[in-house]
């Protein structure tokens, strides 16, 4: 529920409570609920798709048990590294991931390493596993952005109330975008919509016969996400910076976007007989 107060006769909305409920002395944050929900849905959909491609459910469950904690740790390390001037003076806050402050690119790097080594150890085609999980990852990112919404993170530049109203947003979103004394661009929402649309697109395209070669569902995800993230990141005011005024997420987005396109072209030219995604695990050695 949105709490409201009167200030000089004007009604001002306060933020939604980021705490969902308490379990004794334990506070359960909405941020964690959204992230956990996203993970559960992603695992369910990955298991369902994996069974059609010759990957057994236990392989996905085992991989997630390793990938999830590594992803969270790497996401936090990534975030803290680029905010080190602050965290060097507040060392006790480094572990407080429940307050937000995890970077998706850090999570993807950590999870990607786990997927690579796990698949190698189980003789599962790495590209195939990445193709199976990629659409659910971007879906999870879209859901996870609502955790940022509850924490009033990932917001954009100052805007006006009338602008937000012209977007036909529900009042609870408009109220939550009143941050640091001003209304803000709901960049969390822009990215969430982009991610969910990408999920729907990939889920439909990957089942078109011979549309994707193995590995290209994942590379398509990287292309789609990095393209949208580049523009959304440019609208944010809480970005992590790499070098001076260069936003690290925009720099990575450029590298990943063009790198993924280059990999698709290179793989197709090098091996025109690459297995299709829908071939599943029937051709293991490519």
PDB file of C-alpha atoms in Angstrom:
ATOM      1  CA  UNK A   1       0.000   0.000   0.000  1.00  0.00           C
ATOM      2  CA  UNK A   2       1.245   3.510  -0.826  1.00  0.00           C
ATOM      3  CA  UNK A   3       1.466   5.728   2.219  1.00  0.00           C
ATOM      4  CA  UNK A   4       0.679   9.421   1.711  1.00  0.00           C
ATOM      5  CA  UNK A   5       1.307  12.568   3.676  1.00  0.00           C
ATOM      6  CA  UNK A   6       0.229  16.175   3.407  1.00  0.00           C
ATOM      7  CA  UNK A   7       2.928  18.779   2.839  1.00  0.00           C
ATOM      8  CA  UNK A   8       1.702  22.353   2.616  1.00  0.00           C
ATOM      9  CA  UNK A   9      -1.703  21.176   1.521  1.00  0.00           C
ATOM     10  CA  UNK A  10      -0.304  19.024  -1.303  1.00  0.00           C
ATOM     11  CA  UNK A  11      -0.612  15.267  -1.304  1.00  0.00           C
ATOM     12  CA  UNK A  12       2.785  13.594  -1.674  1.00  0.00           C
ATOM     13  CA  UNK A  13       3.199   9.887  -2.193  1.00  0.00           C
ATOM     14  CA  UNK A  14       5.823   7.907  -0.356  1.00  0.00           C
ATOM     15  CA  UNK A  15       7.537   4.808  -1.668  1.00  0.00           C
ATOM     16  CA  UNK A  16       6.121   1.320  -1.445  1.00  0.00           C
ATOM     17  CA  UNK A  17       7.543  -0.684   1.419  1.00  0.00           C
ATOM     18  CA  UNK A  18      10.406  -2.842   0.071  1.00  0.00           C
ATOM     19  CA  UNK A  19       9.744  -5.321   2.913  1.00  0.00           C
ATOM     20  CA  UNK A  20       7.051  -7.831   1.941  1.00  0.00           C
ATOM     21  CA  UNK A  21       6.634  -9.392   5.384  1.00  0.00           C
ATOM     22  CA  UNK A  22       8.517 -10.503   8.472  1.00  0.00           C
ATOM     23  CA  UNK A  23       9.268 -14.034   9.626  1.00  0.00           C
ATOM     24  CA  UNK A  24      10.118 -13.384  13.236  1.00  0.00           C
ATOM     25  CA  UNK A  25      13.248 -11.261  13.120  1.00  0.00           C
ATOM     26  CA  UNK A  26      13.818 -11.993   9.424  1.00  0.00           C
ATOM     27  CA  UNK A  27      12.677  -9.396   6.920  1.00  0.00           C
ATOM     28  CA  UNK A  28      11.591 -10.800   3.550  1.00  0.00           C
ATOM     29  CA  UNK A  29      12.207  -8.248   0.804  1.00  0.00           C
ATOM     30  CA  UNK A  30      10.137  -7.883  -2.343  1.00  0.00           C
ATOM     31  CA  UNK A  31      13.449  -7.765  -4.211  1.00  0.00           C
ATOM     32  CA  UNK A  32      14.227 -11.318  -3.132  1.00  0.00           C
ATOM     33  CA  UNK A  33      10.697 -12.509  -3.889  1.00  0.00           C
ATOM     34  CA  UNK A  34      10.877 -11.251  -7.471  1.00  0.00           C
ATOM     35  CA  UNK A  35      14.330 -12.755  -8.012  1.00  0.00           C
ATOM     36  CA  UNK A  36      13.305 -16.106  -6.501  1.00  0.00           C
ATOM     37  CA  UNK A  37      10.101 -16.182  -8.556  1.00  0.00           C
ATOM     38  CA  UNK A  38      12.042 -15.445 -11.729  1.00  0.00           C
ATOM     39  CA  UNK A  39      14.488 -18.266 -10.999  1.00  0.00           C
ATOM     40  CA  UNK A  40      11.732 -20.805 -10.321  1.00  0.00           C
ATOM     41  CA  UNK A  41       9.854 -19.963 -13.507  1.00  0.00           C
ATOM     42  CA  UNK A  42      13.084 -20.023 -15.517  1.00  0.00           C
ATOM     43  CA  UNK A  43      14.073 -23.429 -14.153  1.00  0.00           C
ATOM     44  CA  UNK A  44      10.618 -24.877 -14.860  1.00  0.00           C
ATOM     45  CA  UNK A  45      10.634 -23.659 -18.467  1.00  0.00           C
ATOM     46  CA  UNK A  46      14.238 -24.762 -19.011  1.00  0.00           C
ATOM     47  CA  UNK A  47      13.502 -28.273 -17.733  1.00  0.00           C
ATOM     48  CA  UNK A  48      10.444 -28.498 -19.966  1.00  0.00           C
ATOM     49  CA  UNK A  49      12.375 -27.402 -23.044  1.00  0.00           C
ATOM     50  CA  UNK A  50      15.471 -29.399 -22.151  1.00  0.00           C
ATOM     51  CA  UNK A  51      13.487 -32.642 -22.084  1.00  0.00           C
ATOM     52  CA  UNK A  52      12.558 -32.031 -25.718  1.00  0.00           C
ATOM     53  CA  UNK A  53      16.181 -31.473 -26.683  1.00  0.00           C
ATOM     54  CA  UNK A  54      17.609 -34.523 -24.922  1.00  0.00           C
ATOM     55  CA  UNK A  55      18.787 -32.859 -21.706  1.00  0.00           C
ATOM     56  CA  UNK A  56      17.488 -34.577 -18.584  1.00  0.00           C
ATOM     57  CA  UNK A  57      15.958 -32.562 -15.771  1.00  0.00           C
ATOM     58  CA  UNK A  58      18.564 -33.604 -13.195  1.00  0.00           C
ATOM     59  CA  UNK A  59      21.301 -32.028 -15.303  1.00  0.00           C
ATOM     60  CA  UNK A  60      19.518 -28.681 -15.264  1.00  0.00           C
ATOM     61  CA  UNK A  61      18.710 -28.877 -11.541  1.00  0.00           C
ATOM     62  CA  UNK A  62      22.312 -29.777 -10.652  1.00  0.00           C
ATOM     63  CA  UNK A  63      23.695 -27.019 -12.851  1.00  0.00           C
ATOM     64  CA  UNK A  64      21.383 -24.412 -11.307  1.00  0.00           C
ATOM     65  CA  UNK A  65      22.472 -25.414  -7.794  1.00  0.00           C
ATOM     66  CA  UNK A  66      25.990 -24.377  -8.762  1.00  0.00           C
ATOM     67  CA  UNK A  67      25.191 -21.533 -11.135  1.00  0.00           C
ATOM     68  CA  UNK A  68      22.790 -19.582  -8.915  1.00  0.00           C
ATOM     69  CA  UNK A  69      25.071 -18.898  -5.931  1.00  0.00           C
ATOM     70  CA  UNK A  70      28.042 -18.235  -8.211  1.00  0.00           C
ATOM     71  CA  UNK A  71      25.929 -15.806 -10.253  1.00  0.00           C
ATOM     72  CA  UNK A  72      24.819 -13.909  -7.136  1.00  0.00           C
ATOM     73  CA  UNK A  73      28.369 -13.660  -5.794  1.00  0.00           C
ATOM     74  CA  UNK A  74      29.780 -12.536  -9.157  1.00  0.00           C
ATOM     75  CA  UNK A  75      26.952 -10.041  -9.630  1.00  0.00           C
ATOM     76  CA  UNK A  76      27.733  -8.509  -6.248  1.00  0.00           C
ATOM     77  CA  UNK A  77      31.494  -8.492  -6.840  1.00  0.00           C
ATOM     78  CA  UNK A  78      30.951  -6.776 -10.183  1.00  0.00           C
ATOM     79  CA  UNK A  79      28.728  -4.121  -8.611  1.00  0.00           C
ATOM     80  CA  UNK A  80      30.974  -3.496  -5.609  1.00  0.00           C
ATOM     81  CA  UNK A  81      34.078  -3.285  -7.825  1.00  0.00           C
ATOM     82  CA  UNK A  82      32.617  -0.375  -9.766  1.00  0.00           C
ATOM     83  CA  UNK A  83      31.355   1.276  -6.576  1.00  0.00           C
ATOM     84  CA  UNK A  84      34.520   0.664  -4.592  1.00  0.00           C
ATOM     85  CA  UNK A  85      35.070   4.277  -3.430  1.00  0.00           C
ATOM     86  CA  UNK A  86      31.796   3.920  -1.498  1.00  0.00           C
ATOM     87  CA  UNK A  87      32.129   0.317  -0.305  1.00  0.00           C
ATOM     88  CA  UNK A  88      35.729   0.791   0.781  1.00  0.00           C
ATOM     89  CA  UNK A  89      34.301   3.111   3.425  1.00  0.00           C
ATOM     90  CA  UNK A  90      31.327   0.831   4.212  1.00  0.00           C
ATOM     91  CA  UNK A  91      32.746  -2.676   4.256  1.00  0.00           C
ATOM     92  CA  UNK A  92      29.869  -3.985   6.360  1.00  0.00           C
ATOM     93  CA  UNK A  93      27.444  -3.268   3.500  1.00  0.00           C
ATOM     94  CA  UNK A  94      29.211  -5.404   0.915  1.00  0.00           C
ATOM     95  CA  UNK A  95      27.202  -8.521   1.765  1.00  0.00           C
ATOM     96  CA  UNK A  96      23.815  -6.760   1.883  1.00  0.00           C
ATOM     97  CA  UNK A  97      22.547  -8.008  -1.472  1.00  0.00           C
ATOM     98  CA  UNK A  98      18.966  -7.918  -0.170  1.00  0.00           C
ATOM     99  CA  UNK A  99      19.111  -4.135  -0.384  1.00  0.00           C
ATOM    100  CA  UNK A 100      19.825  -4.373  -4.105  1.00  0.00           C
ATOM    101  CA  UNK A 101      23.056  -3.620  -5.882  1.00  0.00           C
ATOM    102  CA  UNK A 102      23.768  -6.629  -8.060  1.00  0.00           C
ATOM    103  CA  UNK A 103      24.844  -6.279 -11.681  1.00  0.00           C
ATOM    104  CA  UNK A 104      23.277  -8.547 -14.274  1.00  0.00           C
ATOM    105  CA  UNK A 105      26.403  -8.661 -16.404  1.00  0.00           C
ATOM    106  CA  UNK A 106      28.365  -9.937 -13.432  1.00  0.00           C
ATOM    107  CA  UNK A 107      25.719 -12.610 -12.864  1.00  0.00           C
ATOM    108  CA  UNK A 108      25.854 -13.674 -16.514  1.00  0.00           C
ATOM    109  CA  UNK A 109      29.635 -13.982 -16.417  1.00  0.00           C
ATOM    110  CA  UNK A 110      29.547 -16.139 -13.283  1.00  0.00           C
ATOM    111  CA  UNK A 111      26.656 -18.309 -14.467  1.00  0.00           C
ATOM    112  CA  UNK A 112      28.213 -18.673 -17.911  1.00  0.00           C
ATOM    113  CA  UNK A 113      31.418 -20.094 -16.452  1.00  0.00           C
ATOM    114  CA  UNK A 114      29.454 -22.624 -14.414  1.00  0.00           C
ATOM    115  CA  UNK A 115      27.408 -23.684 -17.457  1.00  0.00           C
ATOM    116  CA  UNK A 116      30.582 -24.158 -19.499  1.00  0.00           C
ATOM    117  CA  UNK A 117      32.414 -26.291 -16.960  1.00  0.00           C
ATOM    118  CA  UNK A 118      29.329 -28.268 -15.934  1.00  0.00           C
ATOM    119  CA  UNK A 119      28.396 -29.152 -19.493  1.00  0.00           C
ATOM    120  CA  UNK A 120      31.959 -30.143 -20.288  1.00  0.00           C
ATOM    121  CA  UNK A 121      32.050 -32.464 -17.292  1.00  0.00           C
ATOM    122  CA  UNK A 122      28.719 -34.072 -18.249  1.00  0.00           C
ATOM    123  CA  UNK A 123      29.434 -34.241 -22.001  1.00  0.00           C
ATOM    124  CA  UNK A 124      26.473 -31.997 -22.795  1.00  0.00           C
ATOM    125  CA  UNK A 125      26.836 -29.646 -25.796  1.00  0.00           C
ATOM    126  CA  UNK A 126      27.499 -26.245 -24.242  1.00  0.00           C
ATOM    127  CA  UNK A 127      25.821 -24.312 -27.044  1.00  0.00           C
ATOM    128  CA  UNK A 128      22.713 -26.465 -26.767  1.00  0.00           C
ATOM    129  CA  UNK A 129      22.405 -25.902 -23.021  1.00  0.00           C
ATOM    130  CA  UNK A 130      22.833 -22.162 -23.535  1.00  0.00           C
ATOM    131  CA  UNK A 131      20.110 -22.226 -26.191  1.00  0.00           C
ATOM    132  CA  UNK A 132      17.725 -24.013 -23.840  1.00  0.00           C
ATOM    133  CA  UNK A 133      18.152 -21.593 -20.958  1.00  0.00           C
ATOM    134  CA  UNK A 134      18.688 -18.294 -22.820  1.00  0.00           C
ATOM    135  CA  UNK A 135      15.023 -17.294 -23.341  1.00  0.00           C
ATOM    136  CA  UNK A 136      14.228 -18.053 -19.699  1.00  0.00           C
ATOM    137  CA  UNK A 137      17.178 -15.936 -18.580  1.00  0.00           C
ATOM    138  CA  UNK A 138      15.893 -12.840 -20.354  1.00  0.00           C
ATOM    139  CA  UNK A 139      12.424 -13.579 -18.978  1.00  0.00           C
ATOM    140  CA  UNK A 140      13.943 -13.719 -15.497  1.00  0.00           C
ATOM    141  CA  UNK A 141      15.692 -10.411 -16.085  1.00  0.00           C
ATOM    142  CA  UNK A 142      12.382  -8.834 -17.038  1.00  0.00           C
ATOM    143  CA  UNK A 143      10.753 -10.075 -13.828  1.00  0.00           C
ATOM    144  CA  UNK A 144      13.771  -9.165 -11.727  1.00  0.00           C
ATOM    145  CA  UNK A 145      13.563  -5.519 -12.771  1.00  0.00           C
ATOM    146  CA  UNK A 146      10.430  -5.262 -10.638  1.00  0.00           C
ATOM    147  CA  UNK A 147      12.637  -5.977  -7.652  1.00  0.00           C
ATOM    148  CA  UNK A 148      14.582  -2.857  -8.639  1.00  0.00           C
ATOM    149  CA  UNK A 149      11.239  -1.051  -8.849  1.00  0.00           C
ATOM    150  CA  UNK A 150      10.427  -1.958  -5.248  1.00  0.00           C
ATOM    151  CA  UNK A 151      13.867  -0.764  -4.105  1.00  0.00           C
ATOM    152  CA  UNK A 152      13.608   2.395  -6.238  1.00  0.00           C
ATOM    153  CA  UNK A 153      16.687   1.423  -8.236  1.00  0.00           C
ATOM    154  CA  UNK A 154      17.521   1.455 -11.951  1.00  0.00           C
ATOM    155  CA  UNK A 155      15.671   4.746 -12.428  1.00  0.00           C
ATOM    156  CA  UNK A 156      16.180   7.378 -15.079  1.00  0.00           C
ATOM    157  CA  UNK A 157      16.545  11.102 -15.386  1.00  0.00           C
ATOM    158  CA  UNK A 158      14.220  13.644 -13.829  1.00  0.00           C
ATOM    159  CA  UNK A 159      10.919  14.018 -15.650  1.00  0.00           C
ATOM    160  CA  UNK A 160       7.489  15.462 -14.935  1.00  0.00           C
ATOM    161  CA  UNK A 161       4.326  14.024 -13.479  1.00  0.00           C
ATOM    162  CA  UNK A 162       2.473  14.873 -16.678  1.00  0.00           C
ATOM    163  CA  UNK A 163       4.954  12.865 -18.754  1.00  0.00           C
ATOM    164  CA  UNK A 164       4.414   9.773 -16.614  1.00  0.00           C
ATOM    165  CA  UNK A 165       0.661  10.242 -16.772  1.00  0.00           C
ATOM    166  CA  UNK A 166       0.817  10.503 -20.564  1.00  0.00           C
ATOM    167  CA  UNK A 167       2.424   7.045 -20.598  1.00  0.00           C
ATOM    168  CA  UNK A 168      -0.846   5.786 -19.076  1.00  0.00           C
ATOM    169  CA  UNK A 169       1.016   4.168 -16.211  1.00  0.00           C
ATOM    170  CA  UNK A 170      -0.910   2.957 -13.156  1.00  0.00           C
ATOM    171  CA  UNK A 171      -0.690   5.242 -10.157  1.00  0.00           C
ATOM    172  CA  UNK A 172       1.412   2.830  -8.085  1.00  0.00           C
ATOM    173  CA  UNK A 173       4.213   3.028 -10.675  1.00  0.00           C
ATOM    174  CA  UNK A 174       3.985   6.809 -10.932  1.00  0.00           C
ATOM    175  CA  UNK A 175       4.075   7.112  -7.139  1.00  0.00           C
ATOM    176  CA  UNK A 176       7.105   4.841  -6.897  1.00  0.00           C
ATOM    177  CA  UNK A 177       8.944   6.939  -9.489  1.00  0.00           C
ATOM    178  CA  UNK A 178       8.973   9.900  -7.096  1.00  0.00           C
ATOM    179  CA  UNK A 179      12.606   9.486  -6.032  1.00  0.00           C
ATOM    180  CA  UNK A 180      14.940  11.927  -4.304  1.00  0.00           C
ATOM    181  CA  UNK A 181      12.396  14.717  -4.525  1.00  0.00           C
ATOM    182  CA  UNK A 182      11.591  14.396  -8.237  1.00  0.00           C
ATOM    183  CA  UNK A 183       9.712  12.176 -10.654  1.00  0.00           C
ATOM    184  CA  UNK A 184      11.990   9.868 -12.623  1.00  0.00           C
ATOM    185  CA  UNK A 185      11.954   8.032 -15.917  1.00  0.00           C
ATOM    186  CA  UNK A 186      10.793   4.427 -15.253  1.00  0.00           C
ATOM    187  CA  UNK A 187      13.792   2.844 -16.973  1.00  0.00           C
ATOM    188  CA  UNK A 188      13.235  -0.341 -14.990  1.00  0.00           C
ATOM    189  CA  UNK A 189       9.918  -0.663 -16.839  1.00  0.00           C
ATOM    190  CA  UNK A 190      11.416   0.053 -20.257  1.00  0.00           C
ATOM    191  CA  UNK A 191      13.960  -2.707 -19.777  1.00  0.00           C
ATOM    192  CA  UNK A 192      11.418  -5.106 -18.304  1.00  0.00           C
ATOM    193  CA  UNK A 193       9.130  -4.689 -21.318  1.00  0.00           C
ATOM    194  CA  UNK A 194      12.072  -5.105 -23.701  1.00  0.00           C
ATOM    195  CA  UNK A 195      13.149  -8.288 -21.915  1.00  0.00           C
ATOM    196  CA  UNK A 196       9.682  -9.852 -21.843  1.00  0.00           C
ATOM    197  CA  UNK A 197       9.169  -9.072 -25.518  1.00  0.00           C
ATOM    198  CA  UNK A 198      12.558 -10.657 -26.249  1.00  0.00           C
ATOM    199  CA  UNK A 199      11.508 -13.751 -24.304  1.00  0.00           C
ATOM    200  CA  UNK A 200       8.314 -14.103 -26.350  1.00  0.00           C
ATOM    201  CA  UNK A 201      10.218 -13.561 -29.598  1.00  0.00           C
ATOM    202  CA  UNK A 202      12.925 -16.129 -28.842  1.00  0.00           C
ATOM    203  CA  UNK A 203      10.432 -18.701 -27.567  1.00  0.00           C
ATOM    204  CA  UNK A 204       8.567 -18.527 -30.865  1.00  0.00           C
ATOM    205  CA  UNK A 205      11.487 -18.228 -33.283  1.00  0.00           C
ATOM    206  CA  UNK A 206      13.484 -21.120 -31.858  1.00  0.00           C
ATOM    207  CA  UNK A 207      10.769 -23.603 -32.792  1.00  0.00           C
ATOM    208  CA  UNK A 208      10.778 -22.619 -36.458  1.00  0.00           C
ATOM    209  CA  UNK A 209      12.469 -25.454 -38.292  1.00  0.00           C
ATOM    210  CA  UNK A 210      16.049 -24.656 -39.402  1.00  0.00           C
ATOM    211  CA  UNK A 211      15.781 -21.011 -38.303  1.00  0.00           C
ATOM    212  CA  UNK A 212      18.493 -21.223 -35.631  1.00  0.00           C
ATOM    213  CA  UNK A 213      21.715 -23.155 -35.783  1.00  0.00           C
ATOM    214  CA  UNK A 214      22.899 -24.511 -32.456  1.00  0.00           C
ATOM    215  CA  UNK A 215      24.135 -21.660 -30.293  1.00  0.00           C
ATOM    216  CA  UNK A 216      22.190 -18.981 -32.122  1.00  0.00           C
ATOM    217  CA  UNK A 217      19.249 -18.859 -29.729  1.00  0.00           C
ATOM    218  CA  UNK A 218      21.728 -17.841 -27.033  1.00  0.00           C
ATOM    219  CA  UNK A 219      23.572 -15.435 -29.323  1.00  0.00           C
ATOM    220  CA  UNK A 220      20.226 -13.986 -30.402  1.00  0.00           C
ATOM    221  CA  UNK A 221      19.433 -13.377 -26.739  1.00  0.00           C
ATOM    222  CA  UNK A 222      22.753 -11.566 -26.263  1.00  0.00           C
ATOM    223  CA  UNK A 223      22.141  -9.436 -29.346  1.00  0.00           C
ATOM    224  CA  UNK A 224      18.601  -8.549 -28.308  1.00  0.00           C
ATOM    225  CA  UNK A 225      19.402  -7.805 -24.683  1.00  0.00           C
ATOM    226  CA  UNK A 226      22.603  -5.815 -25.291  1.00  0.00           C
ATOM    227  CA  UNK A 227      20.895  -3.669 -27.961  1.00  0.00           C
ATOM    228  CA  UNK A 228      18.061  -2.678 -25.624  1.00  0.00           C
ATOM    229  CA  UNK A 229      20.302  -2.343 -22.594  1.00  0.00           C
ATOM    230  CA  UNK A 230      22.569   0.126 -24.412  1.00  0.00           C
ATOM    231  CA  UNK A 231      19.733   2.618 -24.895  1.00  0.00           C
ATOM    232  CA  UNK A 232      18.052   2.077 -21.533  1.00  0.00           C
ATOM    233  CA  UNK A 233      21.384   2.440 -19.749  1.00  0.00           C
ATOM    234  CA  UNK A 234      21.903   5.796 -21.431  1.00  0.00           C
ATOM    235  CA  UNK A 235      18.716   7.032 -19.764  1.00  0.00           C
ATOM    236  CA  UNK A 236      19.692   5.988 -16.251  1.00  0.00           C
ATOM    237  CA  UNK A 237      21.298   8.202 -13.614  1.00  0.00           C
ATOM    238  CA  UNK A 238      22.592   5.431 -11.340  1.00  0.00           C
ATOM    239  CA  UNK A 239      24.850   3.687 -13.850  1.00  0.00           C
ATOM    240  CA  UNK A 240      28.153   2.054 -12.967  1.00  0.00           C
ATOM    241  CA  UNK A 241      30.976   3.932 -14.633  1.00  0.00           C
ATOM    242  CA  UNK A 242      34.029   2.319 -16.227  1.00  0.00           C
ATOM    243  CA  UNK A 243      36.276   5.180 -17.297  1.00  0.00           C
ATOM    244  CA  UNK A 244      35.179   8.700 -16.502  1.00  0.00           C
ATOM    245  CA  UNK A 245      31.855   9.292 -18.218  1.00  0.00           C
ATOM    246  CA  UNK A 246      31.797   5.925 -20.016  1.00  0.00           C
ATOM    247  CA  UNK A 247      29.046   3.692 -18.665  1.00  0.00           C
ATOM    248  CA  UNK A 248      30.371   0.177 -18.177  1.00  0.00           C
ATOM    249  CA  UNK A 249      27.087  -1.477 -19.208  1.00  0.00           C
ATOM    250  CA  UNK A 250      26.957   0.483 -22.446  1.00  0.00           C
ATOM    251  CA  UNK A 251      30.545  -0.431 -23.241  1.00  0.00           C
ATOM    252  CA  UNK A 252      29.834  -4.105 -22.595  1.00  0.00           C
ATOM    253  CA  UNK A 253      26.624  -3.915 -24.601  1.00  0.00           C
ATOM    254  CA  UNK A 254      28.513  -2.673 -27.664  1.00  0.00           C
ATOM    255  CA  UNK A 255      31.114  -5.423 -27.328  1.00  0.00           C
ATOM    256  CA  UNK A 256      28.515  -8.150 -26.835  1.00  0.00           C
ATOM    257  CA  UNK A 257      26.231  -6.921 -29.612  1.00  0.00           C
ATOM    258  CA  UNK A 258      28.860  -6.818 -32.345  1.00  0.00           C
ATOM    259  CA  UNK A 259      30.763  -9.780 -30.904  1.00  0.00           C
ATOM    260  CA  UNK A 260      27.687 -12.014 -31.058  1.00  0.00           C
ATOM    261  CA  UNK A 261      26.900 -11.008 -34.640  1.00  0.00           C
ATOM    262  CA  UNK A 262      30.518 -11.724 -35.545  1.00  0.00           C
ATOM    263  CA  UNK A 263      30.400 -15.157 -33.895  1.00  0.00           C
ATOM    264  CA  UNK A 264      27.249 -16.121 -35.827  1.00  0.00           C
ATOM    265  CA  UNK A 265      28.829 -15.113 -39.145  1.00  0.00           C
ATOM    266  CA  UNK A 266      32.113 -16.832 -38.308  1.00  0.00           C
ATOM    267  CA  UNK A 267      30.512 -20.121 -37.207  1.00  0.00           C
ATOM    268  CA  UNK A 268      28.251 -20.321 -40.249  1.00  0.00           C
ATOM    269  CA  UNK A 269      31.116 -19.669 -42.648  1.00  0.00           C
ATOM    270  CA  UNK A 270      33.486 -22.048 -40.898  1.00  0.00           C
ATOM    271  CA  UNK A 271      30.974 -24.885 -40.660  1.00  0.00           C
ATOM    272  CA  UNK A 272      27.918 -24.671 -42.945  1.00  0.00           C
ATOM    273  CA  UNK A 273      26.796 -28.044 -41.574  1.00  0.00           C
ATOM    274  CA  UNK A 274      26.277 -26.865 -38.000  1.00  0.00           C
ATOM    275  CA  UNK A 275      23.388 -28.768 -36.371  1.00  0.00           C
ATOM    276  CA  UNK A 276      20.123 -26.937 -36.054  1.00  0.00           C
ATOM    277  CA  UNK A 277      18.804 -26.082 -32.615  1.00  0.00           C
ATOM    278  CA  UNK A 278      15.837 -28.407 -33.080  1.00  0.00           C
ATOM    279  CA  UNK A 279      18.199 -31.326 -33.689  1.00  0.00           C
ATOM    280  CA  UNK A 280      18.659 -31.334 -29.930  1.00  0.00           C
ATOM    281  CA  UNK A 281      21.334 -33.645 -28.602  1.00  0.00           C
ATOM    282  CA  UNK A 282      21.317 -35.965 -31.617  1.00  0.00           C
ATOM    283  CA  UNK A 283      24.608 -34.477 -32.840  1.00  0.00           C
ATOM    284  CA  UNK A 284      26.833 -34.098 -29.797  1.00  0.00           C
ATOM    285  CA  UNK A 285      30.232 -33.355 -31.221  1.00  0.00           C
ATOM    286  CA  UNK A 286      29.502 -29.946 -32.775  1.00  0.00           C
TER     287      UNK A 286
END
